[in-house]
XYZ file of C-alpha atoms in Angstrom:
235
model
C -0.027 -0.286 0.142
C 1.572 3.604 -0.605
C 1.593 6.018 2.963
C 0.187 9.493 3.297
C 2.349 11.386 0.995
C 5.070 13.489 2.937
C 5.811 17.635 2.318
C 9.413 18.188 1.712
C 11.101 20.409 -0.128
C 14.129 21.360 -2.933
C 16.720 24.018 -3.055
C 16.364 24.975 -6.555
C 17.071 27.863 -8.398
C 17.593 29.692 -4.892
C 14.349 28.503 -3.059
C 13.160 26.468 -1.814
C 10.600 23.850 -3.696
C 7.468 21.626 -1.954
C 7.108 18.144 -3.149
C 5.459 15.439 -2.112
C 6.062 11.712 -1.991
C 4.529 8.763 -1.626
C 6.103 5.409 -1.154
C 4.488 1.893 -1.599
C 5.451 -0.855 1.399
C 5.457 -3.242 -1.520
C 5.929 -2.557 -5.014
C 2.271 -1.772 -7.101
C 1.248 -2.229 -10.250
C 0.111 0.886 -12.111
C -1.463 3.072 -15.256
C -0.248 6.931 -15.341
C 0.102 9.704 -18.190
C 2.907 10.925 -16.369
C 5.329 12.362 -17.978
C 8.253 9.765 -15.885
C 6.687 6.438 -14.811
C 3.653 6.965 -17.515
C 2.086 3.448 -19.176
C 1.255 0.089 -17.343
C 3.987 -1.762 -14.638
C 5.408 -1.749 -11.361
C 5.998 0.891 -9.712
C 7.713 1.959 -6.060
C 6.846 5.423 -5.301
C 5.424 8.321 -6.333
C 6.094 12.251 -6.467
C 4.227 15.009 -7.264
C 6.877 18.345 -7.339
C 5.627 21.894 -8.210
C 7.309 23.358 -10.230
C 7.119 27.804 -10.931
C 5.141 29.166 -13.640
C 8.424 29.939 -15.098
C 9.221 26.232 -15.697
C 10.624 25.812 -19.330
C 12.494 23.373 -19.396
C 12.279 20.184 -22.248
C 13.062 16.772 -20.134
C 10.744 16.679 -17.217
C 11.256 13.123 -17.330
C 14.778 13.571 -16.188
C 14.103 16.323 -13.841
C 12.003 14.109 -11.935
C 14.697 11.532 -12.148
C 16.865 13.602 -10.590
C 14.477 14.320 -7.873
C 14.106 10.948 -7.109
C 17.638 9.705 -6.612
C 18.126 13.651 -4.639
C 15.473 12.045 -2.060
C 16.345 8.498 -2.595
C 13.997 6.490 -3.892
C 14.875 3.470 -5.340
C 13.264 1.644 -8.597
C 11.317 2.710 -11.271
C 8.447 5.341 -9.967
C 5.961 8.245 -10.761
C 6.912 11.341 -11.070
C 4.343 14.671 -11.199
C 4.310 18.481 -12.099
C 2.172 21.188 -10.775
C 2.492 24.473 -10.751
C -0.339 24.117 -7.621
C 2.013 24.362 -4.289
C 0.847 20.518 -3.759
C 1.128 21.649 0.082
C -3.267 22.168 -0.793
C -3.206 18.481 -1.876
C -6.701 17.214 -1.025
C -7.377 13.310 -0.285
C -10.720 12.118 -0.096
C -11.404 8.621 0.132
C -14.244 5.532 -0.282
C -15.090 2.074 0.062
C -11.420 1.588 0.498
C -10.413 3.511 -2.487
C -8.272 6.922 -1.499
C -7.395 9.351 -3.493
C -5.393 13.260 -4.121
C -5.698 15.491 -5.637
C -3.806 18.564 -6.782
C -6.453 21.147 -8.362
C -5.312 24.101 -10.580
C -8.098 24.838 -12.903
C -6.630 28.374 -14.740
C -5.961 27.568 -17.795
C -9.096 25.324 -17.939
C -10.529 23.549 -21.568
C -12.922 22.163 -23.316
C -11.069 18.782 -24.484
C -13.108 19.387 -28.179
C -12.129 22.861 -28.107
C -11.404 24.700 -32.039
C -8.535 24.537 -32.983
C -7.521 28.264 -32.735
C -4.980 28.068 -35.618
C -7.713 26.912 -37.972
C -9.457 29.235 -40.187
C -11.926 27.746 -42.796
C -13.820 31.368 -43.700
C -10.574 33.920 -44.395
C -12.768 36.875 -43.836
C -12.258 35.128 -40.557
C -8.374 34.305 -40.457
C -7.370 34.643 -36.963
C -4.504 37.346 -36.685
C -0.575 34.838 -37.565
C 1.337 36.484 -34.628
C -1.628 34.561 -32.166
C -1.404 31.457 -33.757
C 0.390 28.816 -30.822
C 0.634 31.163 -28.404
C 0.371 29.961 -24.504
C -2.041 30.179 -22.120
C -2.410 33.024 -20.419
C -2.606 30.544 -16.843
C -0.678 26.986 -16.779
C -2.911 24.742 -14.810
C -3.003 20.827 -13.906
C -4.993 19.132 -11.818
C -2.924 15.497 -11.059
C -4.705 12.987 -9.353
C -3.162 9.866 -7.529
C -5.291 7.170 -6.918
C -5.132 3.869 -4.835
C -7.208 0.198 -5.273
C -7.018 -1.757 -2.338
C -7.291 -4.948 -5.366
C -6.103 -6.321 -8.425
C -6.985 -4.456 -11.436
C -6.934 -6.078 -15.069
C -4.953 -3.767 -17.729
C -8.409 -3.079 -18.696
C -9.563 -2.014 -15.561
C -6.819 -0.478 -15.076
C -7.038 1.840 -18.243
C -10.661 1.828 -17.783
C -10.208 3.677 -14.243
C -8.236 6.204 -15.847
C -11.476 6.890 -17.677
C -13.322 7.012 -15.523
C -11.178 9.423 -12.704
C -11.579 11.587 -16.330
C -14.581 11.678 -16.183
C -15.422 12.374 -12.740
C -13.043 15.002 -13.080
C -14.575 16.181 -15.737
C -18.150 16.002 -13.624
C -16.324 17.930 -10.784
C -15.497 20.297 -12.867
C -18.352 21.894 -14.329
C -19.999 21.660 -11.153
C -17.267 24.673 -10.183
C -19.396 26.174 -12.685
C -16.694 26.003 -15.546
C -17.249 25.002 -18.714
C -13.964 22.898 -19.166
C -13.050 19.627 -18.781
C -10.035 19.636 -17.513
C -7.004 21.804 -18.131
C -3.915 20.850 -21.357
C -1.516 19.575 -18.711
C -3.848 16.976 -16.546
C -2.531 13.595 -15.586
C -3.750 10.340 -13.392
C -2.415 7.825 -11.671
C -4.146 4.730 -10.770
C -2.303 1.981 -8.752
C -3.505 -1.382 -7.704
C -1.990 -4.311 -5.591
C 0.358 -6.430 -8.281
C -0.473 -9.927 -7.369
C -3.816 -11.383 -6.317
C -7.324 -12.275 -8.979
C -7.092 -9.262 -11.233
C -11.163 -6.647 -11.860
C -11.939 -7.414 -14.685
C -13.895 -4.145 -14.730
C -13.132 -0.696 -14.106
C -16.023 1.757 -15.145
C -18.104 3.944 -13.232
C -20.276 1.660 -12.096
C -17.891 -1.107 -11.040
C -17.242 -2.699 -7.935
C -14.091 -1.101 -7.709
C -14.288 2.289 -10.341
C -18.070 3.537 -8.933
C -15.995 4.949 -5.393
C -13.383 5.724 -7.136
C -15.009 7.899 -9.060
C -16.865 9.339 -6.123
C -13.365 10.042 -4.634
C -12.337 11.637 -7.835
C -15.156 14.367 -7.961
C -15.464 14.994 -4.272
C -10.901 15.889 -3.933
C -11.610 17.844 -7.423
C -14.191 19.392 -6.475
C -13.009 20.226 -2.541
C -9.630 21.272 -4.400
C -11.567 23.370 -6.465
C -13.927 24.858 -4.773
C -11.227 28.147 -4.269
C -9.003 30.092 -5.587
C -5.650 28.382 -5.990
C -2.675 30.609 -6.978
C 0.694 29.503 -8.088
C 2.672 28.422 -5.907
C 5.779 31.177 -8.139
C 3.512 34.231 -7.581
C 2.759 33.382 -4.158
C 5.369 33.144 -2.452
C 6.816 36.019 0.209
C 10.526 36.873 -0.395
């Protein structure tokens, strides 16, 4: 099982930057969209690291691997990045499923929004200078889920979809016309052994409490004003 996350920090660019660390008391099976440790495989730890809004490294997986090495974390793990102060993590549990979420919605989007660079009508062509322009705000919702029973590979993938649907439901209930942000990540972990459950959908034995816990965590995390860590730190 995962420990409760430990809040710590690393000294980087002259600042003490927060990060959360979960350790597993035994290897866990994971499915993740994280920059480090993504895909399906056995993992030993999870890190969710705050970065400043000016973050510009193009090797986030290498950066996270460096942080894991500094923390003395052994074996493969999952590494996540966010502009949110990870001290603001929200934890929820339901029927044995545990969820932790850091919620930043400053750059909320509709997943299937029209391409701003596409201009089928020449008269409505966008300003070329705006094509590919970065969003005004960076926002990330990172979700870590632990299910206490073994899920099959298909059920793990389905659990990611269920978590994403629950996140989108919460965001809608927060009054935002959005499904998430462009940089959201989901990680679902479960025991590596045991008889695998075949299903992870929102009405399955484990998918239903997963959905409720994710929904509650995102709703709570997004209900207040979240100021990026690097914009509210004091000198």
